[in-house]
Coordinates of C-alpha atoms and ligand atoms in Angstrom, one line a residue:
X11 CA -8.9 -11.2 -12.8
X12 CA -6.7 -14.1 -13.8
X13 CA -5.3 -16.3 -11.0
X14 CA -1.5 -16.4 -10.8
X15 CA -0.1 -19.2 -12.8
X16 CA 2.4 -21.3 -10.8
X17 CA 5.2 -22.9 -12.8
X18 CA 4.8 -26.6 -13.6
X19 CA 7.6 -28.9 -12.5
X20 CA 8.8 -32.1 -14.1
X21 CA 8.7 -34.7 -11.3
X22 CA 11.0 -37.5 -10.7
X23 CA 9.8 -41.1 -10.0
X24 CA 6.6 -41.6 -8.0
X25 CA 5.9 -38.3 -6.4
X26 CA 4.4 -38.1 -3.0
X27 CA 0.8 -37.1 -3.7
X28 CA -1.9 -35.5 -1.7
X29 CA -5.4 -35.6 -2.9
X30 CA -8.2 -33.2 -3.0
X31 CA -9.9 -33.5 0.4
X32 CA -6.7 -33.9 2.3
X33 CA -5.1 -31.0 0.4
X34 CA -8.0 -28.7 0.9
X35 CA -8.3 -29.5 4.6
X36 CA -4.6 -28.9 5.2
X37 CA -4.6 -25.7 3.0
X38 CA -7.5 -24.3 5.1
X39 CA -5.6 -25.1 8.3
X40 CA -2.3 -23.7 7.2
X41 CA -4.0 -20.5 5.8
X42 CA -5.8 -20.0 9.1
X43 CA -2.7 -20.6 11.2
X44 CA -0.6 -18.1 9.2
X45 CA -3.4 -15.5 9.2
X46 CA -3.9 -15.9 13.0
X47 CA -0.1 -15.7 13.5
X48 CA 0.0 -12.3 11.6
X49 CA -3.2 -11.0 13.0
X50 CA -1.7 -9.9 16.3
X51 CA 0.4 -7.3 14.4
X52 CA -2.5 -5.6 12.6
X53 CA -3.2 -1.9 13.3
X54 CA -2.1 0.5 16.0
X55 CA -1.4 -0.8 19.5
X56 CA -0.8 -4.2 18.0
X57 CA 2.1 -6.4 19.1
X58 CA 5.4 -6.9 17.4
X59 CA 7.2 -10.0 16.5
X60 CA 10.8 -10.6 17.7
X61 CA 12.4 -12.6 15.0
X62 CA 15.5 -14.5 16.1
X63 CA 17.7 -15.6 13.2
X64 CA 20.9 -17.5 12.7
X65 CA 20.5 -19.5 15.9
X66 CA 20.3 -16.5 18.1
X67 CA 23.1 -14.4 16.5
X68 CA 20.8 -11.9 15.0
X69 CA 17.3 -10.6 15.8
X70 CA 14.9 -8.0 14.5
X71 CA 11.7 -6.5 15.8
X72 CA 8.9 -6.0 13.4
X73 CA 5.2 -5.6 13.0
X74 CA 5.4 -5.4 9.2
X75 CA 3.6 -8.2 7.6
X76 CA 6.0 -8.7 4.7
X77 CA 9.1 -8.6 6.8
X78 CA 7.7 -11.2 9.2
X79 CA 6.6 -13.4 6.3
X80 CA 10.0 -13.1 4.5
X81 CA 12.3 -13.3 7.4
X82 CA 10.6 -15.8 9.7
X83 CA 12.0 -19.2 8.8
X84 CA 8.9 -20.7 7.3
X85 CA 10.5 -24.1 7.3
X86 CA 9.4 -24.3 10.9
X87 CA 6.0 -23.2 9.9
X88 CA 4.7 -25.9 7.7
X89 CA 6.8 -24.2 5.0
X90 CA 6.7 -27.2 2.8
X91 CA 3.0 -26.6 2.4
X92 CA 2.3 -24.7 -0.8
X93 CA -0.2 -22.4 1.0
X94 CA 2.7 -21.2 3.2
X95 CA 4.7 -20.4 0.1
X96 CA 1.7 -18.9 -1.7
X97 CA 1.1 -16.5 1.3
X98 CA 4.7 -15.5 1.4
X99 CA 4.5 -14.6 -2.3
X100 CA 1.3 -12.8 -1.7
X101 CA 2.8 -10.6 0.9
X102 CA 5.8 -9.9 -1.3
X103 CA 3.6 -8.9 -4.3
X104 CA 1.4 -6.8 -2.1
X105 CA 4.4 -5.0 -0.8
X106 CA 5.9 -4.5 -4.2
X107 CA 2.7 -3.2 -5.8
X108 CA 1.2 -1.2 -2.9
X109 CA 4.0 -0.8 -0.4
X110 CA 1.6 -1.4 2.4
X111 CA -1.4 -3.6 3.4
X112 CA 0.5 -6.8 3.5
X113 CA -0.8 -8.0 6.9
X114 CA -4.4 -7.2 5.9
X115 CA -4.0 -9.1 2.7
X116 CA -2.7 -12.3 4.3
X117 CA -5.3 -12.1 7.2
X118 CA -8.1 -11.6 4.7
X119 CA -7.0 -14.4 2.5
X120 CA -6.8 -16.7 5.6
X121 CA -10.3 -15.6 6.6
X122 CA -11.8 -16.2 3.2
X123 CA -10.4 -19.7 3.3
X124 CA -11.6 -20.3 6.8
X125 CA -15.1 -19.3 5.7
X126 CA -14.8 -21.5 2.6
X127 CA -13.8 -24.4 4.9
X128 CA -17.2 -24.1 6.7
X129 CA -19.0 -24.1 3.4
X130 CA -17.2 -27.2 2.1
X131 CA -18.1 -28.7 5.5
X132 CA -21.8 -28.3 4.7
X133 CA -21.4 -29.7 1.2
X134 CA -20.8 -26.8 -1.1
X135 CA -18.5 -27.4 -4.0
X136 CA -15.3 -25.3 -4.1
X137 CA -16.2 -24.1 -7.6
X138 CA -19.5 -22.6 -6.3
X139 CA -17.6 -20.9 -3.5
X140 CA -15.1 -19.5 -6.0
X141 CA -18.0 -18.2 -8.2
X142 CA -19.7 -16.6 -5.2
X143 CA -16.5 -15.0 -4.1
X144 CA -16.0 -13.6 -7.6
X145 CA -19.4 -12.0 -7.5
X146 CA -18.7 -10.6 -4.0
X147 CA -15.3 -9.1 -5.0
X148 CA -16.7 -7.4 -8.1
X149 CA -19.5 -5.9 -6.1
X150 CA -17.1 -4.9 -3.2
X151 CA -14.9 -3.0 -5.7
X152 CA -18.0 -1.2 -7.0
X153 CA -19.1 -0.2 -3.4
X154 CA -15.6 1.0 -2.5
X155 CA -15.7 3.4 -5.4
X156 CA -19.0 4.8 -4.1
X157 CA -17.7 5.2 -0.5
X158 CA -14.5 7.0 -1.5
X159 CA -14.0 10.7 -1.6
X160 CA -11.3 13.1 -2.9
X161 CA -8.1 13.7 -1.0
X162 CA -7.3 17.3 0.0
X163 CA -4.0 18.4 1.5
X164 CA -5.2 17.9 5.1
X165 CA -6.5 14.5 4.2
X166 CA -3.1 13.5 2.8
X167 CA -1.6 14.2 6.1
X168 CA -4.2 12.0 7.8
X169 CA -3.6 9.2 5.3
X170 CA 0.1 9.4 6.2
X171 CA -0.7 9.4 9.8
X172 CA -3.0 6.4 9.6
X173 CA -0.3 4.3 7.9
X174 CA 2.4 5.4 10.3
X175 CA 0.2 5.1 13.4
X176 CA 0.0 1.4 12.9
X177 CA 3.8 1.1 13.6
X178 CA 4.9 4.2 15.4
X179 CA 2.0 5.7 17.3
X180 CA 4.2 8.0 19.4
X181 CA 5.8 10.0 16.7
X182 CA 3.3 9.6 13.9
X183 CA 2.4 13.3 13.9
X184 CA 5.9 14.6 13.2
X185 CA 6.7 11.8 10.7
X186 CA 3.4 12.4 8.8
X187 CA 4.3 16.0 8.2
X188 CA 7.7 15.1 6.9
X189 CA 6.2 12.4 4.6
X190 CA 3.6 14.7 3.1
X191 CA 6.2 17.4 2.5
X192 CA 8.5 14.9 0.8
X193 CA 5.7 13.6 -1.5
X194 CA 4.7 17.2 -2.4
X195 CA 8.2 18.1 -3.5
X196 CA 8.8 15.0 -5.6
X197 CA 5.4 15.4 -7.3
X198 CA 6.2 19.0 -8.1
X199 CA 3.5 20.3 -5.7
X200 CA 1.1 17.6 -6.7
X201 CA 1.3 18.5 -10.5
X202 CA 2.5 15.0 -11.4
X203 CA 2.4 11.5 -10.0
X204 CA 4.7 10.9 -7.0
X205 CA 7.1 8.0 -7.2
X206 CA 8.0 7.1 -3.5
X207 CA 11.3 5.7 -4.8
X208 CA 12.4 9.3 -5.3
X209 CA 12.5 9.7 -1.5
X210 CA 15.7 8.6 -0.1
X211 CA 15.7 7.4 3.5
X212 CA 19.0 8.0 5.4
X213 CA 19.2 6.5 8.9
X214 CA 21.2 7.5 11.9
X215 CA 20.6 6.1 15.4
X216 CA 21.1 8.1 18.5
X217 CA 18.5 10.9 18.7
X218 CA 14.8 10.7 19.4
X219 CA 12.6 9.8 16.5
X220 CA 10.8 13.1 16.6
X221 CA 14.0 14.9 15.4
X222 CA 13.6 13.2 12.0
X223 CA 13.8 15.8 9.3
X224 CA 13.2 16.4 5.6
X225 CA 16.2 17.5 3.6
X226 CA 15.9 19.1 0.1
X227 CA 18.7 17.0 -1.3
X228 CA 20.5 13.8 -0.6
X229 CA 22.3 12.6 2.5
X230 CA 24.7 9.7 2.2
X231 CA 26.9 8.0 4.7
X232 CA 30.2 8.8 3.1
X233 CA 33.2 11.1 3.5
X234 CA 35.1 13.2 1.0
X235 CA 37.8 11.5 -1.0
X236 CA 40.6 13.3 0.8
X237 CA 40.6 14.4 4.4
X238 CA 42.0 17.8 3.6
X239 CA 39.2 18.7 1.2
X240 CA 37.1 21.7 2.6
X241 CA 34.3 20.5 4.8
X242 CA 31.8 22.6 3.0
X243 CA 31.6 24.1 -0.5
X244 CA 28.8 26.4 -1.7
X245 CA 27.1 27.2 -5.1
X246 CA 28.8 24.4 -6.9
X247 CA 28.4 22.6 -10.1
X248 CA 28.2 18.8 -9.7
X249 CA 29.3 16.0 -12.0
X250 CA 27.4 12.8 -11.2
X251 CA 29.5 10.0 -12.7
X252 CA 28.9 6.2 -13.2
X253 CA 32.3 5.3 -14.7
X254 CA 35.5 4.3 -12.9
X255 CA 38.0 7.2 -12.4
X256 CA 40.9 4.8 -12.4
X257 CA 43.4 3.5 -15.0
X258 CA 42.3 0.4 -16.7
X259 CA 45.0 -2.2 -17.4
X260 CA 44.5 -1.7 -21.1
X261 CA 45.3 2.0 -20.7
X262 CA 48.7 1.3 -19.0
X263 CA 51.8 2.1 -21.0
X264 CA 52.9 -1.5 -21.1
X265 CA 49.5 -2.7 -22.0
X266 CA 50.5 -3.7 -25.5
X267 CA 53.4 -5.7 -24.2
X268 CA 52.5 -9.4 -24.3
X269 CA 54.1 -10.1 -21.0
X270 CA 52.5 -7.1 -19.4
X271 CA 50.8 -8.9 -16.5
X272 CA 53.5 -11.3 -15.7
X273 CA 56.9 -9.7 -16.4
X274 CA 59.0 -8.5 -13.6
X275 CA 59.4 -4.8 -14.3
X276 CA 62.5 -2.8 -13.6
X277 CA 62.3 0.2 -11.2
X278 CA 62.6 2.5 -14.2
X279 CA 59.7 0.8 -15.9
X280 CA 57.6 1.2 -12.8
X281 CA 58.4 4.8 -12.4
X282 CA 57.7 5.4 -16.0
X283 CA 54.4 3.6 -15.7
X284 CA 53.4 5.5 -12.6
X285 CA 54.0 8.8 -14.4
X286 CA 52.1 7.6 -17.4
X287 CA 49.1 6.6 -15.3
X288 CA 49.1 9.9 -13.5
X289 CA 49.0 11.6 -16.8
X290 CA 45.9 9.5 -17.8
X291 CA 44.2 10.4 -14.5
X292 CA 45.1 14.1 -14.9
X293 CA 43.5 14.1 -18.3
X294 CA 40.3 12.6 -16.9
X295 CA 40.2 15.2 -14.2
X296 CA 40.9 18.0 -16.6
X297 CA 38.0 16.9 -18.8
X298 CA 35.6 17.0 -15.8
X299 CA 37.1 20.3 -14.6
X300 CA 37.0 21.6 -18.1
X301 CA 33.2 21.0 -18.3
X302 CA 32.9 23.3 -15.3
X303 CA 32.4 20.9 -12.4
X304 CA 33.4 21.8 -8.8
X305 CA 32.2 18.5 -7.2
X306 CA 32.5 14.9 -8.4
X307 CA 30.1 12.3 -7.1
X308 CA 31.0 8.9 -8.4
X309 CA 29.3 5.5 -8.1
X310 CA 32.6 3.7 -8.9
X311 CA 36.0 4.0 -7.4
X312 CA 38.2 7.0 -7.8
X313 CA 41.9 6.4 -7.9
X314 CA 43.5 7.4 -4.6
X315 CA 46.1 9.5 -6.4
X316 CA 43.3 11.7 -7.7
X317 CA 42.6 12.8 -4.1
X318 CA 45.6 15.0 -4.1
X319 CA 45.2 16.2 -7.6
X320 CA 41.6 17.3 -7.0
X321 CA 42.6 18.9 -3.7
X322 CA 45.2 21.0 -5.5
X323 CA 42.7 22.4 -8.0
X324 CA 40.1 23.0 -5.3
X325 CA 37.7 20.2 -6.2
X326 CA 35.7 18.0 -3.8
X327 CA 34.7 14.4 -4.5
X328 CA 33.0 11.4 -3.1
X329 CA 33.2 7.9 -4.5
X330 CA 31.7 4.4 -4.2
X331 CA 28.2 5.7 -3.7
X332 CA 26.5 2.5 -2.4
X333 CA 23.9 1.8 -5.1
X334 CA 22.9 2.9 -8.6
X335 CA 19.6 4.0 -7.2
X336 CA 21.2 6.4 -4.7
X337 CA 23.3 7.8 -7.6
X338 CA 20.1 8.4 -9.6
X339 CA 18.5 10.2 -6.6
X340 CA 21.6 12.4 -6.3
X341 CA 21.3 13.2 -10.0
X342 CA 17.6 14.1 -9.6
X343 CA 18.3 16.2 -6.5
X344 CA 20.9 18.4 -8.3
X345 CA 19.3 18.1 -11.7
X346 CA 22.3 16.5 -13.3
X347 CA 22.6 13.9 -16.1
X348 CA 24.5 10.8 -15.1
X349 CA 27.8 10.6 -17.0
X350 CA 28.9 7.1 -18.1
X351 CA 31.8 8.1 -20.3
X352 CA 34.1 10.8 -18.8
X353 CA 35.6 11.7 -22.2
X354 CA 32.2 12.8 -23.4
X355 CA 31.3 15.0 -20.4
X356 CA 29.9 18.4 -21.2
X357 CA 28.5 21.4 -19.3
X358 CA 25.0 20.2 -19.9
X359 CA 25.5 17.1 -17.9
X360 CA 26.3 19.1 -14.7
X361 CA 23.9 19.7 -11.9
X362 CA 23.9 22.5 -9.3
X363 CA 24.0 22.3 -5.5
X364 CA 23.5 25.2 -3.1
X365 CA 26.1 23.5 -0.9
X366 CA 27.8 20.2 -0.3
X367 CA 29.0 19.5 3.2
X368 CA 30.7 16.7 5.1
X369 CA 29.4 16.3 8.6
X370 CA 31.1 14.2 11.3
X371 CA 28.9 13.0 14.2
X372 CA 30.2 12.5 17.7
X373 CA 30.1 8.8 17.2
X374 CA 32.6 9.3 14.3
X375 CA 30.0 8.4 11.6
X376 CA 30.3 10.7 8.6
X377 CA 27.6 11.9 6.2
X378 CA 27.7 14.0 3.1
X379 CA 24.8 16.4 2.6
X380 CA 24.1 17.5 -1.0
X381 CA 21.6 20.4 -1.1
X382 CA 19.7 20.9 -4.4
X383 CA 17.8 24.0 -5.4
X384 CA 14.8 22.6 -7.2
X385 CA 15.3 18.9 -6.2
X386 CA 13.3 16.1 -7.8
X387 CA 14.5 13.8 -5.1
X388 CA 14.7 14.4 -1.4
X389 CA 15.9 12.7 1.8
X390 CA 14.1 11.8 5.0
X391 CA 16.8 11.8 7.6
X392 CA 15.6 9.3 10.2
X393 CA 16.8 9.6 13.7
X394 CA 16.0 7.7 16.8
X395 CA 16.1 4.2 18.2
X396 CA 18.7 1.5 18.1
X397 CA 19.8 0.0 14.9
X398 CA 17.4 -2.9 14.9
X399 CA 14.3 -0.7 15.5
X400 CA 15.5 1.9 12.9
X401 CA 14.7 -0.5 10.1
X402 CA 11.2 -1.0 11.2
X403 CA 11.0 2.7 11.7
X404 CA 12.1 3.2 8.1
X405 CA 9.4 0.8 6.9
X406 CA 6.8 2.8 8.8
X407 CA 7.9 5.9 6.9
X408 CA 7.9 3.9 3.7
X409 CA 4.3 2.8 4.3
X410 CA 3.4 6.5 4.9
X411 CA 5.2 7.5 1.6
X412 CA 3.4 4.9 -0.4
X413 CA 0.0 5.6 1.2
X414 CA 0.3 9.4 0.5
X415 CA 1.6 8.8 -3.1
X416 CA -1.4 6.5 -3.7
X417 CA -3.8 9.1 -2.4
X418 CA -2.3 12.1 -4.1
X419 CA -4.9 13.6 -6.5
X420 CA -7.0 10.4 -5.9
X421 CA -9.6 9.1 -3.6
X422 CA -9.6 7.9 0.0
X423 CA -11.7 5.7 2.3
X424 CA -12.4 5.6 6.0
X425 CA -10.1 3.1 7.9
X426 CA -10.4 1.4 11.3
X427 CA -12.7 -1.3 9.9
X428 CA -15.4 1.2 8.8
X429 CA -15.2 0.2 5.1
X430 CA -15.2 -3.5 5.9
X431 CA -18.4 -3.3 8.0
X432 CA -20.1 -1.2 5.4
X433 CA -19.0 -3.6 2.7
X434 CA -20.3 -6.6 4.7
X435 CA -23.7 -4.9 5.2
X436 CA -24.1 -4.1 1.5
X437 CA -22.8 -7.5 0.4
X438 CA -25.3 -9.2 2.6
X439 CA -28.1 -7.3 0.9
X440 CA -26.6 -8.0 -2.5
X441 CA -26.4 -11.8 -1.7
X442 CA -30.2 -12.0 -1.5
X443 CA -30.3 -11.1 -5.2
X444 CA -28.8 -14.5 -6.0
X445 CA -31.1 -17.4 -5.1
X446 CA -28.4 -20.1 -5.8
X447 CA -25.9 -21.6 -3.4
X448 CA -23.5 -18.7 -4.4
X449 CA -25.6 -16.7 -2.0
X450 CA -23.9 -18.5 0.9
X451 CA -20.4 -17.7 -0.5
X452 CA -21.2 -14.0 -0.8
X453 CA -22.4 -14.1 2.8
X454 CA -19.2 -15.9 3.8
X455 CA -17.2 -13.1 2.0
X456 CA -19.0 -10.5 4.1
X457 CA -18.2 -12.5 7.3
X458 CA -14.5 -12.7 6.3
X459 CA -14.3 -8.9 5.8
X460 CA -15.6 -8.3 9.4
X461 CA -12.6 -10.1 10.8
X462 CA -10.6 -6.8 10.2
X463 CA -12.5 -4.6 12.7
X464 CA -12.6 -7.5 15.1
X465 CA -8.9 -8.0 15.0
X466 CA -8.3 -4.2 15.3
X467 CA -10.5 -4.2 18.5
X468 CA -8.9 -7.3 20.0
X469 CA -5.3 -6.0 19.4
X470 CA -6.0 -2.9 21.3
X471 CA -7.7 -4.7 24.2
X472 CA -11.4 -4.4 23.4
X473 CA -13.8 -7.3 23.1
X474 CA -14.0 -8.0 19.3
X475 CA -17.6 -9.2 19.2
X476 CA -19.1 -6.3 21.1
X477 CA -17.2 -3.8 18.9
X478 CA -18.4 -5.5 15.8
X479 CA -22.0 -5.6 16.9
X480 CA -21.9 -1.9 17.8
X481 CA -20.4 -1.1 14.5
X482 CA -23.0 -3.1 12.7
X483 CA -25.7 -1.1 14.5
X484 CA -24.2 2.2 13.5
X485 CA -23.9 1.2 9.9
X486 CA -27.5 -0.2 9.8
X487 CA -28.4 3.4 10.9
X488 CA -26.6 4.9 7.9
X489 CA -23.4 6.0 9.7
X490 CA -21.1 4.8 6.9
X491 CA -18.0 6.4 8.4
X492 CA -18.2 4.7 11.8
X493 CA -15.2 2.6 12.5
X494 CA -13.0 1.6 15.5
X495 CA -10.5 4.1 16.7
X496 CA -7.7 2.1 18.3
X497 CA -6.1 5.2 19.7
X498 CA -9.2 6.1 21.8
X499 CA -10.4 2.5 21.9
X500 CA -13.8 3.7 20.8
X501 CA -16.2 3.5 18.0
X502 CA -16.4 6.8 16.1
X503 CA -16.8 8.7 12.9
X504 CA -13.3 7.9 11.7
X505 CA -13.4 10.4 8.9
X506 CA -13.8 13.1 11.6
X507 CA -10.9 11.6 13.6
X508 CA -8.8 11.3 10.5
X509 CA -8.3 7.6 10.1
X510 CA -8.1 7.4 6.4
X511 CA -6.6 5.1 3.7
X512 CA -6.3 5.3 0.0
X513 CA -8.9 3.7 -2.2
X514 CA -6.2 2.2 -4.4
X515 CA -4.6 0.4 -1.4
X516 CA -7.9 -1.1 -0.2
X517 CA -8.7 -2.3 -3.8
X518 CA -5.4 -4.0 -4.0
X519 CA -5.8 -5.7 -0.6
X520 CA -9.2 -7.1 -1.4
X521 CA -8.2 -8.3 -4.9
X522 CA -5.0 -9.8 -3.7
X523 CA -6.6 -11.8 -0.9
X524 CA -9.4 -13.0 -3.2
X525 CA -6.9 -14.2 -5.9
X526 CA -4.8 -16.1 -3.3
X527 CA -8.0 -17.8 -1.9
X528 CA -9.0 -18.6 -5.4
X529 CA -5.8 -20.5 -6.2
X530 CA -6.4 -22.7 -3.1
X531 CA -10.0 -23.3 -3.9
X532 CA -9.3 -24.3 -7.5
X533 CA -6.5 -26.8 -6.7
X534 CA -7.2 -30.4 -6.0
X535 CA -3.8 -32.0 -6.0
X536 CA -0.3 -31.3 -4.7
X537 CA 2.6 -33.3 -6.1
X538 CA 5.7 -33.3 -4.0
X539 CA 8.8 -34.3 -6.0
X540 CA 12.1 -33.2 -7.2
X541 CA 13.0 -31.8 -10.6
X542 CA 14.2 -34.5 -12.8
X543 CA 18.0 -35.0 -12.6
X544 CA 18.3 -35.7 -16.3
X545 CA 16.5 -32.5 -17.1
X546 CA 19.0 -30.5 -15.1
X547 CA 21.9 -32.2 -16.9
X548 CA 20.4 -31.4 -20.2
X549 CA 20.1 -27.7 -19.3
X550 CA 23.7 -27.7 -18.1
X551 CA 25.0 -29.2 -21.3
X552 CA 23.0 -26.8 -23.4
X553 CA 24.5 -23.9 -21.5
X554 CA 28.1 -25.0 -21.7
X555 CA 27.6 -25.7 -25.4
X556 CA 26.5 -22.2 -26.1
X557 CA 29.4 -20.8 -24.1
X558 CA 31.9 -22.7 -26.3
X559 CA 30.3 -21.3 -29.4
X560 CA 30.8 -17.8 -28.3
Ligands
ATP26 N1 -6.1 4.8 14.7 C1 -6.6 3.7 14.2 N2 -7.6 3.0 14.7 C2 -8.1 1.9 14.2 N3 -7.5 1.3 13.1 C3 -6.5 1.9 12.5 C4 -6.0 3.1 13.0 N4 -5.0 3.5 12.2 C5 -4.9 2.5 11.2 N5 -5.8 1.6 11.4 C6 -6.1 0.4 10.6 O1 -5.0 -0.5 10.6 C7 -5.0 -1.3 9.5 C8 -3.6 -1.4 8.9 O2 -2.8 -2.0 9.9 P1 -1.2 -2.4 9.5 O3 -0.6 -1.2 8.9 O4 -0.7 -3.0 10.8 O5 -1.4 -3.5 8.5 P2 -1.2 -3.6 6.9 O6 -1.1 -2.2 6.4 O7 -2.2 -4.5 6.4 O8 0.2 -4.3 6.8 P3 1.7 -3.8 6.8 O9 1.6 -2.4 7.2 O10 2.3 -4.7 7.8 O11 2.1 -4.0 5.4 C9 -6.0 -0.7 8.5 O12 -7.2 -1.5 8.5 C10 -6.3 0.7 9.1 O13 -7.6 1.2 8.8
MG27 MG1 0.2 -0.7 7.1

């Protein structure tokens, strides 16, 4: 496990410098503050943060660790401190790699550093702490593997529910079913790995969250190119295109004229050109039609004039699909190949849709539904809430998707702090096998892990210490699956209740937190300074030079 390498900067003049003890002390403090700040959003029944941005013009509500870390103006939060930046990166990486677990990672990193602070206070060298933590993390990963068990279909549902519960307790049941169904389809019934990116999330506010549905195809907020196009077409062949269906200037009839762009054209010229361009457009349409397509879905713009032309020959089209990723999902949903050069389109590129329909909602928003037959990409159509809660809602579904994808055909672990308490118990035993000062660091690692059940208890209104002590007792008696159920506010066998997480996620959380703590422990200097001005000039010159050469 290599620590992340931070880029070196060339510093200007005499940098402001902070030395070892001062840096370490301030790092511990900032880490703990950030971790405490996020801790209140951990688990079900936790609190949300209202983030007010742009001097009050915009606000969002979230309990998602990464969102809070990215959106909250860290400048007001000791942001100049490298630990604040490090933690922000940590949550970003965790979200990118695992899609969930960002709060736990930051909280755990903060706790590891808080424990380290106590050890430094009694004279332990940071290197010894780092070594002890390394032994603890390796052992913890080993124990996790022992505690994990295979995920069945019913377990997958519970994994989804555990992830969604932490953000949307009220509708978690309905959403979890939708999420598992989606993952099943995109993984071909669990035969191959699921990529959560193949699940498109379309949002529409206005109905209750419970009416969220799964659609075997793609839904995009768009309307058909021409308003007279039929609202619904069935059993159609679909061309998915990533090329402009317009006339490029170099294709125009006066393109070769050296004054093309500037000369004032006569009315005749203009008419001639318009006719010529229409001919080019007609040719493009004929190619697509010739290949057998009934529907065109284009990422780029389609010339307005094509609207009428397509209408006449009974074709339907949508254009300006918002992103390349959505276009890819559409292609996967109808099993089409994306066409990047219209003149080379062939029958083999086309996909097939059971139906394509334009639906107008009472609030005038319009969506196009594209229904595939054997889709490799599907849509979760999110309903409910106001706009600013919809995005947190979408993140909850996203957490569920990642959680299930990570558990599919793999192993899972009990949640609700059960794993952390069991790890702490076993690590404490393991610590005794090392008679050096590292023993203290392994014990500290165990203490840091126990912060998780404590926070889960506190956030749902129970006394953290009594919950932890009860849990310790159960685990000492061999009840490895006992954890804290925040829904019932009780200690239980969480496997029976169905509070489950993927092994892969837990591994990433523990490793991520450890690596971040390690960076802080191993640093003994911060240099504040600006990148050397001459160096920037040099770079600029180099770049303009290479541009001239081209
Ligand atoms: N019903 C429950 N009772 C107790 N704990 C639960 C329950 N459901 C989930 N948890 C626990 O909640 C924790 C996850 O909480 P949460 O989703 O808020 O944080 P995260 O996944 O670390 O971060 P984020 O979701 O913000 O990226 C896990 O430890 C999980 O075991
Ligand atoms: Mg989560």
